[in-house]
Coordinates of C-alpha atoms in Angstrom, one line a residue:
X225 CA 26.3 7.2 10.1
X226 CA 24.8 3.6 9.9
X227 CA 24.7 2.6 6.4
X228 CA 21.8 0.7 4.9
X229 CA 23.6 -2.7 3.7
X230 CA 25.4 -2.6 7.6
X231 CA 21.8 -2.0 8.8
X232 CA 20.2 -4.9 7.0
X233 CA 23.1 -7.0 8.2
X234 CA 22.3 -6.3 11.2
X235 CA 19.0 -8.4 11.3
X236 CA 20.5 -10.9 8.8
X237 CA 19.2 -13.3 11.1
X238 CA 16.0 -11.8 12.0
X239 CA 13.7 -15.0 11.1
X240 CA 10.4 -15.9 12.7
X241 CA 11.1 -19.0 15.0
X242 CA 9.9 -22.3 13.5
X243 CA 6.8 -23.1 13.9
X244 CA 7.0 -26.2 16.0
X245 CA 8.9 -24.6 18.8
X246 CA 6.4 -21.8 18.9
X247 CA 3.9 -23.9 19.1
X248 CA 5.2 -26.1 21.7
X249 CA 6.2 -22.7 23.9
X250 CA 2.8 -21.2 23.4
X251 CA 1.6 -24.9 25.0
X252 CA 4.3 -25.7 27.9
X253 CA 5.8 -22.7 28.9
X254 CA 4.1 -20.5 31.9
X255 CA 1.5 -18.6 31.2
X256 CA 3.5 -15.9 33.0
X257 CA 6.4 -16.3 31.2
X258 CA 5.1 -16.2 27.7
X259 CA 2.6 -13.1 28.5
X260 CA 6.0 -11.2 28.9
X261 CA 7.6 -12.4 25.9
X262 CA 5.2 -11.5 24.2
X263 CA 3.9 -8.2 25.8
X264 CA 6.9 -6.2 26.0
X265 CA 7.8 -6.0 22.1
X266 CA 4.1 -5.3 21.6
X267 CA 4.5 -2.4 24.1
X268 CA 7.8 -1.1 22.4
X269 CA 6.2 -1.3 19.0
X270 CA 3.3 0.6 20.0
X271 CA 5.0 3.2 22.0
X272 CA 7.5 3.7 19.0
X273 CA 4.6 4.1 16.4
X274 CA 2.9 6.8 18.8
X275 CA 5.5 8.9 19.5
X276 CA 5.7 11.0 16.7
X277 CA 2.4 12.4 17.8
X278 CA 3.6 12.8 21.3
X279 CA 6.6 14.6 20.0
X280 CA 5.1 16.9 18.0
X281 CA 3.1 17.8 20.8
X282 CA 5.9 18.3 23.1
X283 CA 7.8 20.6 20.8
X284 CA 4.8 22.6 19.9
X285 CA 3.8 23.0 23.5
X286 CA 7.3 23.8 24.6
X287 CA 7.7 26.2 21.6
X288 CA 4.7 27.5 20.3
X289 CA 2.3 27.5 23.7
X290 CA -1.2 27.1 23.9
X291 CA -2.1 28.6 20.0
X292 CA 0.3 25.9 18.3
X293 CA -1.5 22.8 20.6
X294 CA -4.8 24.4 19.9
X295 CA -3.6 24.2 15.9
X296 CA -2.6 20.7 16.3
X297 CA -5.3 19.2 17.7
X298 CA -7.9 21.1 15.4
X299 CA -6.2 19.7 12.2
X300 CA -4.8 16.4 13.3
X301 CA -8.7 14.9 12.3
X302 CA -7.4 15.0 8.8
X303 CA -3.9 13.3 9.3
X304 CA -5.7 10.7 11.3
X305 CA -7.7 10.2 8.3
X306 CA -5.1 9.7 6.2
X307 CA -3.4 7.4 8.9
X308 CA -6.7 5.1 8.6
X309 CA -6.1 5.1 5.0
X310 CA -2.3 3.6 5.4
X311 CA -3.7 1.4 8.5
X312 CA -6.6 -0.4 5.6
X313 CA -3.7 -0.3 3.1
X314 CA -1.3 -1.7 5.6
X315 CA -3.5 -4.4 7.2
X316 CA -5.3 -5.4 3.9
X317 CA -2.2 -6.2 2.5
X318 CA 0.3 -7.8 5.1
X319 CA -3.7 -10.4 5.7
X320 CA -3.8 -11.0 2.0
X321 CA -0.1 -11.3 1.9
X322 CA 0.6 -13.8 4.7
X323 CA -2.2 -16.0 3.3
X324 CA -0.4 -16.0 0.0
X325 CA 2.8 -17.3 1.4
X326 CA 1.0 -19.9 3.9
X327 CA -0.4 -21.2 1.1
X328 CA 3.2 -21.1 -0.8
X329 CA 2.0 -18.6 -3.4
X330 CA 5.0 -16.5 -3.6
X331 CA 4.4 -15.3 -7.0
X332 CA 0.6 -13.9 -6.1
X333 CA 2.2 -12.2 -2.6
X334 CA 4.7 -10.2 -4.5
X335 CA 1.9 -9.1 -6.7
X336 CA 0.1 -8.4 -4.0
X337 CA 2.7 -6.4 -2.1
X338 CA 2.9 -3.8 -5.8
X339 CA -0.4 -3.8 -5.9
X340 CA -0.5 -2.4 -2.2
X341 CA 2.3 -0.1 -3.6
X342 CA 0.7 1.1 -6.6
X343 CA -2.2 1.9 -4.2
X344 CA -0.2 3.7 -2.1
X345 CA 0.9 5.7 -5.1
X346 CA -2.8 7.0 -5.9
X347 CA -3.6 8.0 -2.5
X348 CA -0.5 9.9 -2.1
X349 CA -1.3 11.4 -5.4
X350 CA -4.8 11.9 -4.6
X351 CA -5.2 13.5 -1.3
X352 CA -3.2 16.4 -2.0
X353 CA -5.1 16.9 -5.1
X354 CA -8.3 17.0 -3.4
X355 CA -7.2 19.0 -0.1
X356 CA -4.9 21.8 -1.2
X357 CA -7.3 23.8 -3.1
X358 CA -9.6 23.1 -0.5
X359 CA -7.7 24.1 2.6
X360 CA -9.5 26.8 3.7
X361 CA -13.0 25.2 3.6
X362 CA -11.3 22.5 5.8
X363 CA -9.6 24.8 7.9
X364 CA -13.2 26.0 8.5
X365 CA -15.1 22.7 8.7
X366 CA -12.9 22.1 11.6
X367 CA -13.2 25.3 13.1
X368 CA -9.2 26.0 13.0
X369 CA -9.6 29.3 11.8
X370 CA -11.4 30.0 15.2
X371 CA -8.7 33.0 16.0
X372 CA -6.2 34.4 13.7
X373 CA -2.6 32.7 15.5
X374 CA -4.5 29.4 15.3
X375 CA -5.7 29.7 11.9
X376 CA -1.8 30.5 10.6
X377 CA -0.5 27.4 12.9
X378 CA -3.0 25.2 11.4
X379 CA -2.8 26.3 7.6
X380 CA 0.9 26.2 7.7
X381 CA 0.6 22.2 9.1
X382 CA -2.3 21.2 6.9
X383 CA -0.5 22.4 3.7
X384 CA 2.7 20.1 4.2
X385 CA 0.4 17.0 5.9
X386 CA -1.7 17.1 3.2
X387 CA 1.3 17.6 0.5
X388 CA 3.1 14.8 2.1
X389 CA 0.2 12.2 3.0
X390 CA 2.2 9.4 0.9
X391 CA 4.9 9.8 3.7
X392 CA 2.1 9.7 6.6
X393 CA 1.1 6.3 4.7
X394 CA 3.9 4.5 3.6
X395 CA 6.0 3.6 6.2
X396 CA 3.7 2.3 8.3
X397 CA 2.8 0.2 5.0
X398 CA 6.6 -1.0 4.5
X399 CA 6.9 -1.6 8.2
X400 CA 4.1 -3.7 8.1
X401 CA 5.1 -5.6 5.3
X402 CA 8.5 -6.0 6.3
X403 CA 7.3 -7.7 9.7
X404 CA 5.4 -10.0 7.4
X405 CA 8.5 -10.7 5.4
X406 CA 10.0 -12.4 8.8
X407 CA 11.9 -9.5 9.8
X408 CA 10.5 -8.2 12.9
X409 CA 13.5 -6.9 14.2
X410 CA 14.3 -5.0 11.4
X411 CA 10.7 -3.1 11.5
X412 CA 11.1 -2.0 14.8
X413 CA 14.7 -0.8 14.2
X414 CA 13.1 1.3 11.2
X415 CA 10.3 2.9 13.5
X416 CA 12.8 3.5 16.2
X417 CA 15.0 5.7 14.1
X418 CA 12.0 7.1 12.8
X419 CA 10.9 8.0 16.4
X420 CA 14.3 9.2 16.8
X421 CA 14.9 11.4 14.0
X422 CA 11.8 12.8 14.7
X423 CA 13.0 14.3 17.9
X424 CA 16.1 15.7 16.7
X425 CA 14.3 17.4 13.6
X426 CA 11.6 18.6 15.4
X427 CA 14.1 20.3 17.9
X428 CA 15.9 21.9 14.7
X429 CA 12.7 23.1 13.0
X430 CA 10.7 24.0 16.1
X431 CA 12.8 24.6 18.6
X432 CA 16.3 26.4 17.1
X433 CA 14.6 27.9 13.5
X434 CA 11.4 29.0 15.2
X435 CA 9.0 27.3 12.2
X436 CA 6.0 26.7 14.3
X437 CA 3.4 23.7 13.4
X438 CA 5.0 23.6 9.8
X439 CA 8.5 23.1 11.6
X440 CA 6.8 20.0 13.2
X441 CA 5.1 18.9 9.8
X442 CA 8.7 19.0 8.4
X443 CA 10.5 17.0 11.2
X444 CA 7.5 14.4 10.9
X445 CA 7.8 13.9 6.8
X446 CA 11.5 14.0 6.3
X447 CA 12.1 11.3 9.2
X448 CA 9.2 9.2 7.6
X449 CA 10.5 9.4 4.6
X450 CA 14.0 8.1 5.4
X451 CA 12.0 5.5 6.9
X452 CA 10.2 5.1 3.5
X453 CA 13.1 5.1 1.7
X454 CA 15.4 2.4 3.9
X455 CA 12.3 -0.5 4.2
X456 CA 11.5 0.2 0.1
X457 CA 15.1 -0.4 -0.1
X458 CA 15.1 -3.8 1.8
X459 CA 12.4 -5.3 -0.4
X460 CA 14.7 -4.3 -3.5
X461 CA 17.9 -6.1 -1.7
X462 CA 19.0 -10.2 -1.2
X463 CA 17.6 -10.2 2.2
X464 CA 14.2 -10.1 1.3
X465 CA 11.7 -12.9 0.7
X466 CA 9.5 -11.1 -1.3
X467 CA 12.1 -9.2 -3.5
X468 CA 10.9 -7.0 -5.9
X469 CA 13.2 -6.6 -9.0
X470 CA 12.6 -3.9 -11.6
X471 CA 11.8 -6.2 -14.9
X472 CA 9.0 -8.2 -12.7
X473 CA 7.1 -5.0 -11.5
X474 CA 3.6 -6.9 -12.0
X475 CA 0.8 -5.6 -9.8
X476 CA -2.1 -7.9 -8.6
X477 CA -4.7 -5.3 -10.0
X478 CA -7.7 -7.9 -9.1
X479 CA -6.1 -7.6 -5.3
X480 CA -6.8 -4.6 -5.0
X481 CA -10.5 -5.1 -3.9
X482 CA -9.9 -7.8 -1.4
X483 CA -7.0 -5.4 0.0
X484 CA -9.4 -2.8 1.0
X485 CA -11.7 -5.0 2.4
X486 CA -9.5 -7.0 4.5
X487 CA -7.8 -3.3 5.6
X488 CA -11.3 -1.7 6.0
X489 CA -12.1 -2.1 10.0
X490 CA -9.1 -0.5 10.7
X491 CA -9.6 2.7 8.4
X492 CA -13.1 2.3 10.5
X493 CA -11.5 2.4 13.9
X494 CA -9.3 5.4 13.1
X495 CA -12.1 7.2 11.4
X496 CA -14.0 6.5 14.9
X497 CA -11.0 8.0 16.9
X498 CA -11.1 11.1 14.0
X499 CA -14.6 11.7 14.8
X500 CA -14.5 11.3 18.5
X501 CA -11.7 13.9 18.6
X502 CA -13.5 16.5 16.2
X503 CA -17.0 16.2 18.7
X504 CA -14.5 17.0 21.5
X505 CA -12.9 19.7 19.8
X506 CA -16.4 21.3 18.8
X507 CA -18.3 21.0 22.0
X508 CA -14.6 22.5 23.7
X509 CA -15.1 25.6 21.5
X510 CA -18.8 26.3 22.5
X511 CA -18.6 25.8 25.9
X512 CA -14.6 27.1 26.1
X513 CA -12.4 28.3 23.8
X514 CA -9.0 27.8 22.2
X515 CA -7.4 27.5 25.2
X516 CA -9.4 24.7 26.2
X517 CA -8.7 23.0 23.2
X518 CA -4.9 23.1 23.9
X519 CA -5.8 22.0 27.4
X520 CA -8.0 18.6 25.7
X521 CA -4.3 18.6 23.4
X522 CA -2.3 17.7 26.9
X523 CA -4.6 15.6 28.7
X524 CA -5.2 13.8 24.6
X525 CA -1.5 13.1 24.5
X526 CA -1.1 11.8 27.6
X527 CA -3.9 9.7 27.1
X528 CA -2.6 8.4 24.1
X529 CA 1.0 7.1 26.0
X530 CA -1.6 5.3 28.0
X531 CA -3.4 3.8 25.7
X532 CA 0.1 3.1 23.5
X533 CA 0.9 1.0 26.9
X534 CA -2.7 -1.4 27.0
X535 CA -3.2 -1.6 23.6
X536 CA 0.7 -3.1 23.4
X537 CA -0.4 -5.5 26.3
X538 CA -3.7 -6.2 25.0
X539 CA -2.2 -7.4 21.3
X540 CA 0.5 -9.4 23.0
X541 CA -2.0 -11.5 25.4
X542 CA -4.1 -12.3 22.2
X543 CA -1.7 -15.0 20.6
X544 CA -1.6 -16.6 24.5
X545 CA -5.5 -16.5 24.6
X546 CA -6.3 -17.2 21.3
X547 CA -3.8 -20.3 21.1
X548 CA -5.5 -21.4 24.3
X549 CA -9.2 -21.4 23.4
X550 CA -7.9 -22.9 19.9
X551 CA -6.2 -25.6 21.7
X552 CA -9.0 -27.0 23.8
X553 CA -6.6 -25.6 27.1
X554 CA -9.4 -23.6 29.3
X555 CA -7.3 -23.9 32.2
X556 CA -4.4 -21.9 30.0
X557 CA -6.9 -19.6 28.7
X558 CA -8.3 -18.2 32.1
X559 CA -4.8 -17.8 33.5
X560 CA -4.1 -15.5 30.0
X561 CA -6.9 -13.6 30.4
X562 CA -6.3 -13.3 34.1
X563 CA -2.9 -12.0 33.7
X564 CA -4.2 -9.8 31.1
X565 CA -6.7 -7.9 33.0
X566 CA -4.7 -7.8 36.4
X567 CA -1.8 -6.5 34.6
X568 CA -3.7 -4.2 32.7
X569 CA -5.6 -3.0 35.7
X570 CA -2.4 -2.1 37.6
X571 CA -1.4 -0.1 34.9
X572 CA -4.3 2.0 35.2
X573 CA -4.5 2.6 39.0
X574 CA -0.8 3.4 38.7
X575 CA -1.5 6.2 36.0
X576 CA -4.2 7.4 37.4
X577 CA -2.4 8.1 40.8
X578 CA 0.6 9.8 38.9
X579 CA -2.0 12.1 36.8
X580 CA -4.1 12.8 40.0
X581 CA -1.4 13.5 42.2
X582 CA 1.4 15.4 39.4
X583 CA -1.4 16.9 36.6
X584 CA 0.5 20.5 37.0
X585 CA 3.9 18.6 36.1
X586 CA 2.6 16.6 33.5
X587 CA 1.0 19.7 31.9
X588 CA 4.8 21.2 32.4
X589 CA 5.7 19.0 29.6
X590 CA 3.4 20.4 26.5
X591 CA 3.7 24.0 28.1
X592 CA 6.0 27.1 27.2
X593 CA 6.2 28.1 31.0
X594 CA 2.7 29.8 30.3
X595 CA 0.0 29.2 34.2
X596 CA -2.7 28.9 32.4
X597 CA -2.2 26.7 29.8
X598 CA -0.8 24.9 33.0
X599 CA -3.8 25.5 35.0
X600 CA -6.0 24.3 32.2
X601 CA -4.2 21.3 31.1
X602 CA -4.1 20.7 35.0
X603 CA -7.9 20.0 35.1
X604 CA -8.2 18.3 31.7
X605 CA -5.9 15.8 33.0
X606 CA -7.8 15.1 36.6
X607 CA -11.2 15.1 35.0
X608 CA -11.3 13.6 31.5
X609 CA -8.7 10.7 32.9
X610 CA -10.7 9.9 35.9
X611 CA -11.5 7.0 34.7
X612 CA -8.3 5.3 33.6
X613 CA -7.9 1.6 35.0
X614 CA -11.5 0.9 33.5
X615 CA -10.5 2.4 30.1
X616 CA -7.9 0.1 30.1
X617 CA -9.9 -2.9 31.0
X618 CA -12.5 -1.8 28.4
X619 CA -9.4 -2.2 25.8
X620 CA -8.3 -5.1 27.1
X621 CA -11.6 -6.7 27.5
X622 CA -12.5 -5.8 24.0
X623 CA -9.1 -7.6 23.2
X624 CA -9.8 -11.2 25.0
X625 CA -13.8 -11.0 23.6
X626 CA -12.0 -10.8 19.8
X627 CA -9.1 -13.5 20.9
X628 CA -11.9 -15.6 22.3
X629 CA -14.0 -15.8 18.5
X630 CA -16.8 -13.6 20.6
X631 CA -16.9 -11.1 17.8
X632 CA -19.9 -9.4 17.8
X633 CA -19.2 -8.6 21.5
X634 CA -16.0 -7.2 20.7
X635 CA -17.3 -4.9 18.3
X636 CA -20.0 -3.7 20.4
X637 CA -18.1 -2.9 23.3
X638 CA -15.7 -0.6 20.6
X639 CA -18.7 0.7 18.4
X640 CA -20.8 1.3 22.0
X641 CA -17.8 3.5 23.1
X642 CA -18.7 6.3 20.1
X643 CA -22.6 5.2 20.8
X644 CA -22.8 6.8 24.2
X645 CA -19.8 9.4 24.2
X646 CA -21.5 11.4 21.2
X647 CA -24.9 11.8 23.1
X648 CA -23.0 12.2 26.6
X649 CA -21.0 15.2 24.7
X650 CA -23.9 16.6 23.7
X651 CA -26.0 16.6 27.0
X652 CA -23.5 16.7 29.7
X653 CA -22.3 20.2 29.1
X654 CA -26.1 21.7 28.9
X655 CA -25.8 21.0 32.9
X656 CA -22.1 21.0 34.4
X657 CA -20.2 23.5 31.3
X658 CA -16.9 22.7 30.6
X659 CA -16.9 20.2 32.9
X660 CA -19.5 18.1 30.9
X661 CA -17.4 17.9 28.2
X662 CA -14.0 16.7 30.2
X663 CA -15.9 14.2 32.4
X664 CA -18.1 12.8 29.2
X665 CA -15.4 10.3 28.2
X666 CA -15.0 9.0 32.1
X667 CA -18.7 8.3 32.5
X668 CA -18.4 6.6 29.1
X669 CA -15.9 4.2 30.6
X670 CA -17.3 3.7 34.0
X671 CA -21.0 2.4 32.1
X672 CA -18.8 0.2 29.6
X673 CA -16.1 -0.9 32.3
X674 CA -18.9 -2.6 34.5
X675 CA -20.5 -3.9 31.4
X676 CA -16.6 -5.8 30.1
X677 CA -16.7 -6.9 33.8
X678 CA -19.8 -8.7 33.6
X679 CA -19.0 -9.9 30.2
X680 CA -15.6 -11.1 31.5
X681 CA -16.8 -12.5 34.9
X682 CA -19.4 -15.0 32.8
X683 CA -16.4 -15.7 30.4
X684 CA -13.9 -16.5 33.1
X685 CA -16.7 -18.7 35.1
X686 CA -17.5 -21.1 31.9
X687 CA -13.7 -21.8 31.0
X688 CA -13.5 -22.6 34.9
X689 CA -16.0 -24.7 34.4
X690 CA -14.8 -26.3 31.5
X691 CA -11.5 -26.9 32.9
X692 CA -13.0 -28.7 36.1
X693 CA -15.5 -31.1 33.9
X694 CA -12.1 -32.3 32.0
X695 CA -10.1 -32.8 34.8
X696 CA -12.7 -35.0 36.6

């Protein structure tokens, strides 16, 4: 077994490179070259960071069938609320934080960093308080207790979720803030053995004990909290910058404010996600039923490694682009963005080919052997991911319009997204069923994929421009 001083040693020399030669890269290098650097640890990160979701699903698919997914996917709004609550925490801070020590205020960033902690500390207090004694008006708010097997699946998850939100929040929180302490090697180590103790747990608790959605709750919290425990422990040893020691434990109380601001669009954008998957789940059980629910679980999932993959891509061309537009270099800028899309495009053709052509294998994965959770999951899978390459140049997209300071266009392409998916849920099922609800999102994405084209076309023709007018 790895110890923890061996593991810190191990990214003893896990700095951020200095600033000059990053600078000078982001300015001489190839475009192509840089996008790479830069994309694939973003990918890894995010892929990491999703896949305890995806695990779970697996596991509960494979060993529970089509009652357990349904379970999952009813209850998992909550847990995504409480991961927007670590997100704010988590972004709020590491902003606030890195300003602190750009402006060489070590003192006020350590204060800030136990006043994240002591924040952490409430929440993890408070959400159990308020959702235990509650759980069965939650479980009925989001119509978990549909059936009696789903209802039990569900109440057993919720309870331990809900008991052990602190451990849902804070390592994302510590992971966050250990990147920010110039140690980004060491953060992804930490989520990787997360990820990886993860699968091993869940396989002992689902798979070998037989403990359902609670087995997966289980696996989940104990390999977050060693993840807890290990990156709290790093800010207590030498190696960190912002050490904490136990006679300075002074919180930032006036932080606290200026934390939750700076961390609130991201509890926003998970709160969207939350809502988006509740409307799906709803509109699934009026026009279907639990099974169809599990069947929205396998394309979701699937989605979501998708998504893991642009989102990773998109994050790691925004330092190229942003430098770029920052740096007066339009001809730099359009090749970013270029490579960007085209990338990002090819992504999405080649998913959607493997989900068109292989949806009864990819169900095979969250199934129990069971033909129609198969057959179900087969056709959640062709229709609600018709539109893939355009969802991921809609993330993208959104992605360069933020890079490129064109803010208010970046938010309404996201906040648009939840703008015409709620009515097209609503009204699309009244004349195609079942159908309506699995091809709403598609539909979505085509209307906003032309529009981020447009947006993009005029974007890509002025730097052009730009760049010509200089060089003559």
């Amino acid at each position: 077994m790895l110890r923890w001083p061996s593991f810190i040693a191990l990214y003893r020399n896990d700095a951020m490179p200095h600033t000059n030669t990053h600078i000078r890269d982001l300015d001489t290098l190839p475009v192509s070259t840089l996008f790479w650097r830069y994309a694939i640890p973003s990918i890894a990160g995010m892929l990491v960071t999703g896949l305890y979701a995806v695990i779970d699903g697996i596991f509960v698919g494979h060993y529970v069938g089509s009652h357990g997914l349904a379970a999952i996917n009813l209850a998992y709004p909550l847990v995504m609320l409480q991961v927007g609550l670590g997100a704010m925490i988590s972004m709020g801070a590491a902003t606030r934080i890195a300003i602190q020590q750009g402006a060489g205020d070590m003192r006020a960033a350590r204060g800030t960093l136990l006043a994240a902690l002591a924040l952490l500390a409430l929440l993890s207090a408070l959400l159990p308080a308020l959702g235990l004694p509650n759980i069965d008006l939650l479980l009925s708010w989001l119509k978990a207790d549909v059936q009696p097997q789903v209802a039990e699946q569900a109440r057993g998850y919720l309870l331990l979720m809900l008991s052990g939100a602190g451990l849902t929040m804070g390592p994302m929180l510590l992971t966050y803030l250990v990147r920010n302490d110039g140690r980004p090697k060491l953060s992804t180590a930490l989520m990787t053995l997360g990820a990886l103790l993860n699968i091993g747990l869940d396989y002992l608790f689902v798979g070998v004990m037989g403990k359902g959605l609670a087995g997966a709750a289980i696996g989940t919290l104990l390999a977050e909290a060693v993840v807890l425990i290990l990156a709290l422990a790093y800010f207590f040893s030498p190696r960190a910058t912002l050490r904490i020691k136990l006679g300075q434990l002074r919180p930032d109380w006036l932080g606290l404010w200026p934390i939750l601001a700076l961390g609130a669009p991201s509890l926003l954008m998970e709160l969207n996600l939350a809502l988006l998957l509740f409307a799906h789940n709803r509109q699934l059980l009026v026009w279907g039923d639990d099974l169809s629910v599990a069947a929205y679980a396998v394309a979701g999932y699937s989605e979501s490694l998708f998504t893991l993959v642009i989102h990773g891509l998109a994050v790691g061309m925004q330092p190229l682009l942003g430098h770029a537009i920052g740096a007066g270099q339009p001809d730099r800028a359009r090749a970013a963005l270029l490579h960007g899309l085209k990338v990002g495009l090819g992504i999405g053709v080649a998913a959607w080919m493997a989900v068109q052509r292989f949806p009864a294998w990819i169900a095979g994965w969250y199934s129990d052997g069971s033909a129609e959770l198969i057959e179900a999951g087969s056709r959640a899978l062709r229709l609600h991911l018709l539109a893939m390459p355009l969802d991921g140049l809609v993330i993208v997209g959104a992605t360069a319009l933020q890079a490129m300071a064109l803010t208010r266009l970046a938010l309404g392409v996201t906040v648009g997204k939840t703008a015409l998916l709620l009515p097209a849920l609503a009204l699309l099922p009244m004349a195609m069923g079942l159908d309506g609800v699995w091809l709403a999102m598609p539909m979505v994405n085509l209307l906003l994929g032309v529009a981020v084209s447009l947006l993009l076309w005029k974007q890509i023709g002025q730097l052009q421009g730009v760049a010509r007018a200089e060089s003559s």
